[in-house]
Coordinates of C-alpha atoms in Angstrom, one line a residue:
Chain A
M134 CA -16.3 18.4 51.4
T135 CA -17.5 18.7 47.9
L136 CA -15.5 20.3 45.1
S137 CA -16.9 23.1 43.0
P138 CA -17.3 22.3 39.3
H139 CA -14.5 24.7 38.5
R140 CA -12.1 23.1 41.0
L141 CA -13.1 19.6 39.7
H142 CA -12.2 20.8 36.2
V143 CA -8.8 22.1 37.3
L144 CA -8.1 18.8 39.2
N145 CA -9.1 16.9 36.1
R146 CA -6.8 18.9 34.0
I147 CA -3.9 18.4 36.3
C148 CA -4.4 14.6 36.4
W149 CA -4.4 14.5 32.6
T150 CA -1.3 16.6 32.3
L151 CA 0.5 14.4 34.8
A152 CA -0.5 11.2 33.0
L153 CA 0.7 12.7 29.7
A154 CA 4.0 13.7 31.4
A155 CA 4.5 10.2 32.6
L156 CA 3.8 8.8 29.2
A157 CA 6.3 11.3 27.7
I158 CA 9.2 9.8 29.6
P159 CA 10.2 7.1 27.2
F160 CA 10.0 9.6 24.4
I161 CA 12.1 12.3 25.9
F162 CA 14.4 10.6 28.3
P163 CA 16.5 8.7 25.7
F164 CA 17.6 12.1 24.3
L165 CA 18.5 13.5 27.7
W166 CA 20.4 10.3 28.6
M167 CA 22.2 10.3 25.3
I168 CA 23.5 13.8 25.8
S169 CA 24.4 13.2 29.4
S170 CA 26.2 9.9 28.7
G171 CA 28.1 11.6 25.8
F172 CA 29.9 13.6 28.5
K173 CA 30.7 10.8 30.8
T174 CA 33.9 8.9 31.4
P175 CA 33.9 5.2 30.4
A176 CA 34.0 4.3 34.1
E177 CA 30.9 6.4 34.9
I178 CA 29.0 5.0 31.9
F179 CA 28.8 1.7 33.8
G180 CA 28.6 3.2 37.3
Q181 CA 25.9 4.8 39.3
P182 CA 23.3 6.3 37.0
S183 CA 23.1 10.0 37.2
L184 CA 21.7 12.5 34.7
I185 CA 24.4 15.0 35.6
P186 CA 27.8 13.6 34.9
A187 CA 30.1 13.5 37.9
V188 CA 33.0 14.5 35.7
W189 CA 32.4 16.3 32.4
R190 CA 34.6 14.6 29.9
W191 CA 34.7 17.1 27.0
Q192 CA 37.5 15.0 25.6
N193 CA 34.8 12.6 24.2
F194 CA 33.9 15.3 21.7
V195 CA 37.5 15.6 20.5
D196 CA 38.0 11.8 20.4
V197 CA 35.0 11.4 18.2
F198 CA 36.8 13.3 15.5
T199 CA 40.1 11.5 15.8
Y200 CA 38.7 8.0 16.1
Q201 CA 37.4 8.2 12.5
P202 CA 37.1 11.0 9.9
F203 CA 33.9 12.1 11.6
A204 CA 34.0 15.7 10.3
R205 CA 34.2 14.4 6.8
Q206 CA 31.4 11.9 7.4
Y207 CA 29.2 14.7 8.9
F208 CA 29.9 16.8 5.8
N209 CA 29.0 13.8 3.5
S210 CA 25.6 13.5 5.1
L211 CA 25.0 17.2 4.9
Y212 CA 25.9 17.7 1.3
I213 CA 24.2 14.5 0.1
A214 CA 21.0 15.5 1.9
L215 CA 21.1 19.0 0.3
V216 CA 21.8 17.6 -3.2
V217 CA 19.0 15.0 -2.8
T218 CA 16.6 17.7 -1.6
A219 CA 17.4 20.2 -4.4
L220 CA 17.1 17.5 -7.1
T221 CA 13.9 16.1 -5.7
L222 CA 12.4 19.6 -5.6
V223 CA 13.2 20.2 -9.3
V224 CA 12.2 16.8 -10.5
S225 CA 9.0 16.4 -8.5
S226 CA 7.7 19.9 -9.1
L227 CA 8.3 19.6 -12.8
A228 CA 6.6 16.2 -13.1
G229 CA 3.9 17.2 -10.5
Y230 CA 3.0 20.3 -12.5
A231 CA 2.7 18.4 -15.8
L232 CA 0.5 15.8 -14.2
A233 CA -1.7 18.4 -12.6
R234 CA -2.1 20.9 -15.4
M235 CA -1.1 19.6 -18.8
R236 CA -3.1 17.3 -21.1
F237 CA -1.0 14.7 -22.9
A238 CA -1.3 11.2 -24.3
G239 CA -0.3 8.6 -21.8
A240 CA -0.9 10.8 -18.7
G241 CA -3.4 8.4 -17.2
L242 CA -1.2 5.4 -17.7
L243 CA 1.8 7.3 -16.4
M244 CA -0.1 8.1 -13.2
V245 CA -1.1 4.5 -12.6
F246 CA 2.5 3.5 -13.3
L247 CA 4.0 5.9 -10.8
L248 CA 1.3 5.3 -8.2
S249 CA 2.0 1.6 -8.2
A250 CA 5.6 2.4 -7.3
L251 CA 4.5 3.8 -4.0
M252 CA 3.7 0.4 -2.7
V253 CA 7.0 -1.3 -3.6
P254 CA 9.4 -1.4 -0.7
E255 CA 13.1 -0.4 -1.5
E256 CA 14.1 -3.9 -0.2
V257 CA 12.5 -5.4 -3.3
T258 CA 14.7 -3.6 -5.9
I259 CA 17.9 -3.2 -3.9
I260 CA 19.5 -6.5 -5.2
P261 CA 19.3 -5.6 -8.9
N262 CA 20.2 -2.0 -8.0
F263 CA 23.4 -3.3 -6.4
F264 CA 24.4 -5.0 -9.7
L265 CA 23.3 -2.0 -11.7
M266 CA 25.5 0.3 -9.6
R267 CA 28.4 -2.1 -9.8
W268 CA 28.0 -2.3 -13.6
L269 CA 27.9 1.5 -13.8
G270 CA 31.1 1.7 -11.7
L271 CA 29.3 3.6 -8.9
M272 CA 30.1 1.3 -6.0
D273 CA 31.6 3.0 -3.1
T274 CA 30.6 6.4 -4.3
H275 CA 27.8 8.7 -3.2
M276 CA 25.9 8.5 -6.5
P277 CA 23.6 5.6 -5.4
L278 CA 22.7 7.6 -2.3
I279 CA 21.6 10.5 -4.5
L280 CA 20.1 8.7 -7.4
L281 CA 17.9 6.1 -5.6
P282 CA 16.1 8.5 -3.3
V283 CA 15.4 11.0 -6.1
F284 CA 14.0 8.5 -8.5
G285 CA 12.7 5.9 -6.2
P286 CA 9.4 5.7 -4.3
H287 CA 10.3 8.7 -2.2
G288 CA 10.7 10.9 -5.3
I289 CA 7.4 9.6 -6.6
M290 CA 5.7 10.4 -3.3
A291 CA 7.1 14.0 -3.6
T292 CA 5.7 14.2 -7.1
F293 CA 2.2 13.3 -6.0
L294 CA 2.4 15.7 -3.1
M295 CA 3.3 18.5 -5.6
R296 CA 0.6 17.4 -8.0
Q297 CA -2.0 17.5 -5.3
Y298 CA -1.0 21.0 -4.4
F299 CA -0.9 22.3 -8.0
L300 CA -4.3 20.9 -8.5
A301 CA -5.7 23.0 -5.7
L302 CA -4.2 26.3 -7.0
P303 CA -6.5 28.7 -8.8
K304 CA -6.0 28.4 -12.6
E305 CA -6.8 32.1 -13.4
V306 CA -3.4 33.4 -12.5
E307 CA -1.7 30.9 -14.8
E308 CA -4.2 31.8 -17.6
A309 CA -3.2 35.4 -17.2
G310 CA 0.4 34.4 -17.5
K311 CA -0.4 32.6 -20.7
M312 CA -2.1 35.8 -22.1
D313 CA 1.1 37.7 -21.3
G314 CA 3.0 35.3 -23.6
L315 CA 4.7 33.2 -21.0
S316 CA 5.9 29.8 -22.0
R317 CA 4.8 26.7 -20.1
F318 CA 8.2 26.7 -18.4
G319 CA 7.8 30.4 -17.6
I320 CA 4.4 29.7 -16.0
W321 CA 5.8 26.9 -14.0
W322 CA 8.8 28.9 -12.8
L323 CA 7.4 32.4 -12.4
I324 CA 3.8 31.6 -11.3
A325 CA 3.2 28.0 -10.2
L326 CA 6.3 27.5 -8.1
P327 CA 6.1 30.8 -6.1
M328 CA 2.5 30.0 -5.2
S329 CA 3.4 26.5 -4.0
R330 CA 5.9 27.5 -1.3
P331 CA 4.1 25.4 1.5
A332 CA 4.3 22.3 -0.7
L333 CA 7.9 22.9 -1.7
A334 CA 8.8 23.4 2.0
A335 CA 7.0 20.2 2.9
V336 CA 8.9 18.2 0.2
A337 CA 12.2 19.8 1.2
I338 CA 11.7 18.9 4.9
I339 CA 10.7 15.3 4.5
T340 CA 13.3 14.7 1.7
F341 CA 16.1 16.2 3.8
L342 CA 15.3 14.0 6.8
F343 CA 14.7 11.0 4.5
S344 CA 18.2 11.3 3.1
W345 CA 19.8 12.3 6.4
N346 CA 18.5 9.2 8.1
L347 CA 18.9 6.8 5.2
F348 CA 20.6 3.5 6.3
L349 CA 20.1 0.5 4.0
E350 CA 21.6 2.2 0.9
P351 CA 24.8 3.5 2.5
L352 CA 25.2 0.1 4.2
I353 CA 25.1 -1.6 0.8
F354 CA 26.8 0.9 -1.5
V355 CA 29.5 2.6 0.6
S356 CA 32.5 0.8 2.2
S357 CA 35.2 3.5 2.6
L358 CA 35.4 5.2 6.0
N359 CA 35.9 8.6 4.2
L360 CA 32.7 8.1 2.3
F361 CA 30.5 7.0 5.2
T362 CA 27.4 9.0 6.1
L363 CA 26.4 9.7 9.7
P364 CA 24.1 6.7 10.2
L365 CA 27.0 4.3 9.2
A366 CA 29.6 6.3 11.2
L367 CA 27.5 6.4 14.4
N368 CA 27.4 2.6 14.4
N369 CA 31.1 2.4 14.0
F370 CA 32.6 3.6 17.3
N371 CA 33.6 0.1 18.5
D372 CA 36.6 -1.3 20.3
P373 CA 38.8 -3.9 18.7
Y374 CA 36.4 -6.7 19.9
G375 CA 33.5 -5.0 18.2
L376 CA 31.9 -3.8 21.4
P377 CA 30.6 -0.3 21.4
L378 CA 32.7 2.5 22.9
W379 CA 29.5 3.9 24.5
N380 CA 30.8 7.3 25.5
L381 CA 32.1 8.1 22.0
Q382 CA 29.1 6.5 20.3
L383 CA 26.7 8.6 22.4
A384 CA 28.8 11.8 22.0
A385 CA 28.8 11.3 18.2
T386 CA 25.1 10.5 18.2
S387 CA 24.4 13.7 20.2
L388 CA 26.4 15.7 17.7
A389 CA 24.3 14.2 14.9
V390 CA 20.9 14.5 16.6
V391 CA 21.0 17.7 18.5
P392 CA 21.2 20.1 15.5
I393 CA 18.2 18.4 13.9
L394 CA 16.3 18.5 17.2
G395 CA 17.2 22.2 17.5
I396 CA 15.8 23.0 14.1
Y397 CA 12.8 20.8 14.9
L398 CA 12.1 22.7 18.1
I399 CA 12.1 26.0 16.3
A400 CA 10.1 24.9 13.3
Q401 CA 8.1 22.0 14.9
R402 CA 4.8 23.3 13.5
Q403 CA 6.0 23.4 9.9
I404 CA 7.8 20.1 10.2
I405 CA 4.8 18.2 11.8
E406 CA 2.5 19.7 9.1
S407 CA 4.9 18.5 6.4
F408 CA 4.6 14.9 7.6
A409 CA 0.9 15.2 7.9
M410 CA 0.7 16.4 4.3
S411 CA 2.8 13.5 3.0
G412 CA 1.0 11.0 5.2
V413 CA -2.4 11.6 3.8
K414 CA -1.3 11.1 0.2
G415 CA -3.3 9.1 -2.3
Chain B
M164 CA 18.4 12.6 -18.4
V165 CA 20.4 15.0 -20.6
Q166 CA 20.0 13.0 -23.8
N167 CA 16.2 13.2 -23.4
V168 CA 15.9 16.9 -23.2
S169 CA 18.3 17.9 -25.9
G170 CA 18.5 15.5 -28.8
E171 CA 19.2 16.5 -32.4
S172 CA 15.8 15.2 -33.4
S173 CA 13.8 17.9 -31.6
A174 CA 16.2 20.6 -32.9
R175 CA 15.6 19.4 -36.4
T176 CA 11.9 18.8 -36.3
F177 CA 11.1 21.8 -34.3
R178 CA 11.0 24.4 -37.0
V179 CA 9.8 22.5 -40.1
P180 CA 6.3 21.2 -39.4
R181 CA 4.5 23.6 -37.1
L182 CA 3.2 21.5 -34.3
S183 CA -0.5 21.8 -33.4
L184 CA -1.3 23.3 -30.0
K185 CA -2.3 19.9 -28.7
H186 CA 0.9 18.2 -29.8
R187 CA 3.0 21.0 -28.6
E188 CA 1.4 20.7 -25.1
A189 CA 2.0 17.0 -25.1
L190 CA 5.6 17.4 -26.1
E191 CA 6.2 20.0 -23.4
A192 CA 4.4 17.8 -20.8
W193 CA 6.7 14.8 -21.7
L194 CA 9.7 17.1 -21.3
F195 CA 8.4 18.1 -17.8
V196 CA 8.1 14.5 -16.7
S197 CA 11.1 13.1 -18.6
P198 CA 13.6 13.4 -15.7
I199 CA 11.5 11.4 -13.3
V200 CA 10.3 8.9 -16.0
T201 CA 13.9 8.3 -17.1
G202 CA 15.2 7.8 -13.6
F203 CA 12.2 5.8 -12.7
L204 CA 12.7 3.4 -15.6
I205 CA 16.4 2.9 -14.9
F206 CA 16.5 2.7 -11.1
F207 CA 13.0 1.3 -10.4
V208 CA 11.2 -0.5 -13.3
G209 CA 14.4 -2.1 -14.6
P210 CA 15.4 -3.5 -11.3
L211 CA 11.8 -4.6 -10.6
V212 CA 11.8 -6.6 -13.8
A213 CA 15.3 -7.9 -13.1
V214 CA 14.4 -9.2 -9.7
V215 CA 11.7 -11.4 -11.2
F216 CA 14.4 -13.0 -13.5
Y217 CA 17.0 -13.2 -10.7
S218 CA 14.4 -15.0 -8.5
M219 CA 14.3 -17.8 -11.1
T220 CA 18.0 -18.4 -11.2
E221 CA 20.5 -20.2 -9.1
W222 CA 23.1 -17.5 -8.4
N223 CA 25.5 -17.4 -5.5
L224 CA 29.1 -17.2 -4.6
L225 CA 29.7 -20.8 -5.6
T226 CA 28.0 -20.7 -9.0
Q227 CA 29.4 -17.2 -9.7
Q228 CA 26.9 -16.9 -12.6
A229 CA 23.2 -17.3 -12.9
T230 CA 21.6 -20.5 -14.2
F231 CA 17.9 -20.7 -14.8
V232 CA 16.1 -22.9 -12.3
G233 CA 12.5 -21.9 -12.8
M234 CA 10.5 -21.8 -9.6
R235 CA 13.0 -23.7 -7.5
N236 CA 13.9 -20.8 -5.2
Y237 CA 10.3 -20.3 -4.3
V238 CA 9.7 -24.0 -3.7
D239 CA 12.9 -24.0 -1.6
A240 CA 11.6 -21.2 0.5
L241 CA 8.1 -22.4 0.9
T242 CA 8.8 -26.1 1.4
Q243 CA 12.5 -26.9 2.1
N244 CA 14.1 -24.1 4.1
P245 CA 12.9 -24.2 7.7
D246 CA 14.3 -20.6 8.1
F247 CA 11.7 -19.2 5.8
W248 CA 8.6 -20.0 7.9
H249 CA 10.4 -19.1 11.0
V250 CA 11.1 -15.6 9.4
I251 CA 7.5 -15.3 8.3
R252 CA 6.4 -16.2 11.8
N253 CA 8.7 -13.6 13.3
S254 CA 7.4 -10.9 10.9
L255 CA 3.8 -11.8 11.8
I256 CA 4.6 -11.6 15.5
F257 CA 6.3 -8.3 15.0
A258 CA 3.3 -6.9 13.0
A259 CA 0.8 -8.4 15.5
G260 CA 2.5 -6.7 18.4
L261 CA 3.4 -3.4 16.7
V262 CA 0.3 -2.5 14.8
P263 CA -2.4 -2.7 17.5
L264 CA 0.0 -1.1 20.1
N265 CA 1.0 1.7 17.8
M266 CA -2.6 2.4 16.7
A267 CA -4.1 2.3 20.2
L268 CA -1.4 4.6 21.6
A269 CA -1.6 6.9 18.6
L270 CA -5.4 7.2 19.0
C271 CA -5.2 7.8 22.8
L272 CA -2.5 10.5 22.3
A273 CA -4.5 12.1 19.5
L274 CA -7.7 12.2 21.6
A275 CA -5.7 13.8 24.4
L276 CA -3.9 16.3 22.2
S277 CA -6.5 17.3 19.5
R278 CA -7.9 20.2 21.5
P279 CA -6.0 23.3 22.6
F280 CA -4.9 23.4 26.3
L281 CA -1.9 24.7 28.1
G282 CA 1.0 22.6 27.0
V283 CA -0.6 20.9 24.0
V284 CA 2.1 22.0 21.6
F285 CA 4.8 20.9 24.1
F286 CA 3.4 17.4 24.3
R287 CA 2.8 17.1 20.6
T288 CA 6.4 18.2 20.0
I289 CA 7.7 15.5 22.4
F290 CA 5.7 12.6 21.1
F291 CA 6.7 13.4 17.5
A292 CA 10.4 14.0 18.1
P293 CA 11.5 10.3 17.7
V294 CA 9.9 10.3 14.3
I295 CA 12.4 12.8 12.9
T296 CA 15.3 11.1 14.7
S297 CA 17.4 8.7 12.7
A298 CA 16.7 5.0 13.4
V299 CA 20.4 4.6 14.1
A300 CA 20.5 7.2 16.8
W301 CA 17.3 5.8 18.4
A302 CA 18.6 2.2 18.3
I303 CA 22.0 3.2 19.7
V304 CA 20.5 5.0 22.7
W305 CA 17.9 2.2 23.4
K306 CA 20.5 -0.5 23.1
F307 CA 22.5 1.4 25.7
L308 CA 19.5 1.8 28.0
L309 CA 18.4 -1.8 27.6
Q310 CA 21.8 -3.5 28.4
G311 CA 21.6 -6.5 30.7
E312 CA 23.7 -5.6 33.7
N313 CA 24.4 -1.9 33.6
G314 CA 21.6 -0.8 31.5
F315 CA 19.6 2.2 32.9
V316 CA 16.2 0.4 32.6
N317 CA 17.4 -2.5 34.7
Q318 CA 19.0 -0.2 37.2
M319 CA 15.7 1.5 37.6
L320 CA 13.8 -1.8 37.8
A321 CA 16.3 -3.0 40.5
I322 CA 15.2 -0.1 42.7
I323 CA 11.7 -1.5 42.8
G324 CA 13.1 -5.0 43.3
I325 CA 12.7 -6.4 39.8
D326 CA 15.6 -8.3 38.3
G327 CA 15.3 -7.2 34.7
P328 CA 16.4 -9.6 31.9
N329 CA 19.1 -8.9 29.3
W330 CA 16.4 -7.4 27.1
L331 CA 18.1 -7.7 23.7
R332 CA 19.9 -10.9 24.3
D333 CA 17.2 -12.9 25.9
P334 CA 15.1 -14.9 23.3
N335 CA 12.0 -14.4 25.4
W336 CA 12.3 -10.6 25.6
A337 CA 14.2 -9.4 22.5
M338 CA 11.1 -9.3 20.3
V339 CA 9.1 -7.4 23.0
A340 CA 12.0 -4.9 23.4
V341 CA 12.3 -4.4 19.6
I342 CA 8.5 -3.9 19.2
F343 CA 8.3 -1.5 22.2
T344 CA 11.1 0.8 21.0
R345 CA 9.8 0.8 17.5
V346 CA 6.3 1.8 18.7
I347 CA 7.8 4.7 20.7
K348 CA 9.8 5.7 17.6
M349 CA 7.0 5.7 15.1
V350 CA 3.7 6.4 17.1
G351 CA 4.0 10.2 16.6
L352 CA 3.4 9.8 12.9
N353 CA 0.1 8.0 13.4
M354 CA -0.8 10.4 16.2
I355 CA -0.6 13.5 13.9
L356 CA -2.7 11.7 11.2
Y357 CA -5.3 11.0 13.9
I358 CA -5.1 14.6 15.2
A359 CA -5.7 15.9 11.6
A360 CA -8.7 13.5 11.3
L361 CA -10.1 14.5 14.7
Q362 CA -9.9 18.2 13.9
S363 CA -12.0 17.7 10.8
V364 CA -14.8 16.0 12.8
P365 CA -17.6 18.5 13.1
R366 CA -18.0 19.5 16.7
D367 CA -21.8 20.0 16.4
Y368 CA -22.6 16.3 16.7
E369 CA -20.6 16.0 19.9
E370 CA -22.2 19.1 21.4
A371 CA -25.7 17.8 20.5
A372 CA -24.9 14.4 22.1
R373 CA -23.6 16.1 25.2
L374 CA -26.8 18.2 25.5
E375 CA -28.7 14.9 25.3
G376 CA -26.7 13.7 28.3
A377 CA -24.4 11.2 26.6
S378 CA -21.3 10.2 28.5
G379 CA -17.8 10.6 27.1
W380 CA -17.5 6.9 26.3
Q381 CA -20.9 6.9 24.5
I382 CA -19.9 9.9 22.5
F383 CA -16.6 8.3 21.5
W384 CA -18.0 4.9 20.5
S385 CA -21.1 6.2 18.7
I386 CA -19.8 9.4 17.1
T387 CA -16.0 9.8 17.0
W388 CA -14.9 6.2 16.4
P389 CA -17.2 5.6 13.3
L390 CA -16.2 9.0 11.9
L391 CA -12.6 8.0 12.2
A392 CA -13.0 4.6 10.5
P393 CA -11.6 5.7 7.1
T394 CA -8.5 7.2 8.8
T395 CA -8.1 4.1 11.0
L396 CA -8.1 1.9 7.9
V397 CA -5.5 3.9 6.1
I398 CA -3.3 4.1 9.2
M399 CA -3.7 0.4 9.8
I400 CA -2.5 -0.6 6.3
I401 CA 0.4 1.9 6.3
T402 CA 1.5 0.7 9.7
M403 CA 1.2 -2.9 8.6
I404 CA 3.3 -2.4 5.5
G405 CA 5.8 -0.4 7.5
S406 CA 6.1 -3.3 10.0
F407 CA 6.9 -5.8 7.2
K408 CA 9.6 -3.4 5.8
V409 CA 11.4 -2.9 9.1
F410 CA 15.1 -3.4 8.6
D411 CA 17.4 -0.8 10.2
H412 CA 15.8 -1.1 13.6
I413 CA 16.4 -4.9 13.7
Y414 CA 19.8 -4.7 12.1
L415 CA 21.0 -2.2 14.8
M416 CA 19.3 -3.5 17.9
T417 CA 19.5 -7.3 17.7
N418 CA 21.1 -8.1 14.3
G419 CA 18.3 -10.7 13.9
G420 CA 19.2 -12.5 17.1
P421 CA 19.2 -13.9 19.7
E422 CA 18.8 -17.4 18.2
N423 CA 17.2 -15.8 15.2
G424 CA 14.4 -14.6 17.5
T425 CA 14.0 -11.3 15.7
L426 CA 15.0 -12.4 12.2
V427 CA 12.3 -10.7 10.2
L428 CA 11.7 -10.8 6.4
A429 CA 13.5 -7.5 5.4
F430 CA 16.5 -8.5 7.5
Y431 CA 16.5 -12.0 6.0
I432 CA 16.5 -10.6 2.5
Y433 CA 19.5 -8.4 3.4
E434 CA 21.3 -11.3 5.0
Q435 CA 20.8 -13.7 2.1
G436 CA 21.5 -11.1 -0.5
F437 CA 24.4 -9.2 0.9
K438 CA 26.0 -11.3 3.6
F439 CA 25.8 -14.8 2.0
F440 CA 25.4 -13.6 -1.6
N441 CA 22.6 -16.0 -2.4
T442 CA 21.3 -13.6 -5.1
G443 CA 18.7 -16.0 -6.6
Y444 CA 17.2 -17.0 -3.3
A445 CA 17.2 -13.5 -1.9
S446 CA 15.5 -12.2 -5.1
A447 CA 12.8 -14.8 -4.6
L448 CA 12.4 -13.6 -1.0
A449 CA 12.1 -10.0 -2.3
M450 CA 9.4 -11.1 -4.7
I451 CA 7.5 -12.7 -1.8
M452 CA 7.8 -9.5 0.2
F453 CA 6.5 -7.6 -2.9
V454 CA 3.4 -9.9 -3.1
I455 CA 2.7 -9.5 0.7
V456 CA 2.8 -5.7 0.4
L457 CA 0.8 -5.8 -2.8
V458 CA -2.0 -7.9 -1.2
L459 CA -2.1 -5.5 1.7
T460 CA -2.4 -2.5 -0.6
I461 CA -5.1 -4.0 -2.7
L462 CA -7.0 -5.0 0.4
Q463 CA -6.8 -1.4 1.5
L464 CA -8.1 -0.1 -1.8
L465 CA -11.0 -2.6 -1.8
L466 CA -11.9 -1.8 1.8
R467 CA -11.8 1.9 1.1
R468 CA -14.1 1.5 -1.9
K469 CA -16.5 -0.5 0.2
E470 CA -16.4 2.2 2.9
A471 CA -17.2 4.8 0.3
S472 CA -20.2 3.1 -1.1

């Protein structure tokens, strides 16, 4: 029996889809297993593996909040990420606009200077920053977690992303604004920014996630349980011997990850595009 | 930040001499960039200069204060301390495993997902999801899955008769497990960069080649692959730099163990600087990392220039 070309095509398609589905397992399964295990009893965690818990232990999600100040820690992550995002948007769009549109002495040098920062890993400057923050009296506060992302390599990357976008905007509208007597600041605020919504959205998305997922800086600068951010808190559900309390740890991790995944599923196109925009910088 | 923008000086000089248009624009431009420049100088340039000095001092918990020792920390690292070369070796193994695996998988996924078909968005969404997930969450879940006795992975392997190792505690397997889980976490990023590049490849070439009777492989190797070369280069360097910077993943999954088998450079810097408080030595290590990343970046720029000409 020979297959018609159409049948062959369909068969081909099905094979490809099955192969992709198999490949997708290690990408998607950890999330499912995380949520499922977050509902299990400690006994079932180590028992027969099953995706559907035999007993749904909702109590895990209560215990998560009594074991440590998890609600407070959740709020910390949220407000820090929002502050970092807002500050980064202002600072990077101001600087990005000047670098794209204004002529000033030292602009070229400044560009080179800022660009060179993009290749310096945070690990290189973290030791002096530790002493700087201690000297400023900012240890065990949230200030380092706000200041370092905004003014470090991430903020510079955001600046260049904004600059790139401003460069591609038509100049004529801004010229018209100038004719109407707008100041530079007015042009930036009333004309340039409203036209750059896609770039602002991209910067907001990657900055929020960058702050939300930050680990090294909280680890070094924050030591009080009340001031922990989520990444630190998640790693902290341990028994007195330092072994993980898996059901609590996975319940808490689900609480931290699922809202982000939910937003991602709704806005996946926008989010993926934002990363593509920031990835092809320079 | 505030001092910069206000300042009695500008208030005083503003009215008296009328600034020329050019100077006015320059002044405004510097006001626009002043927040980032100020922060950048304080939290980035200053520390970068400081780390050079730190690296030339002996400064630890015992000495309490810094004494200048010249290049001794570097000499120590490169010739005395056996840990250092072990760490560099681990970092190289990590990069040598991660970079090719990540890029090959990213390219395959991009080739499969660069054209529209039923379910393409679904698959792209899945393969990219770990990228937006926090490294901590990812590490916790995989640590759970990869446990020795009751881990899900080993339970599954047992079904087909394989006695799986204690992945993260076995010196022979820890590095493999760490590389594999990191690739799964990050491959989506390179995938979308490849997809973007593939979608900008003109379809005409391919159509023409197909009409000439070229096979899929021939089309890929003689048309698509050469056109992707610039993207491949950029992705390769970004991925290499990323692999040298990996910290959270190692900290959370193996804590550098077992038997220092996954002790990589970024983790070693952290350990020396913030666990043992060998500030001078850790700063020298940070400088060495800086040089490695710098060399990689310059290499990328040179190769890109060559590519362009």
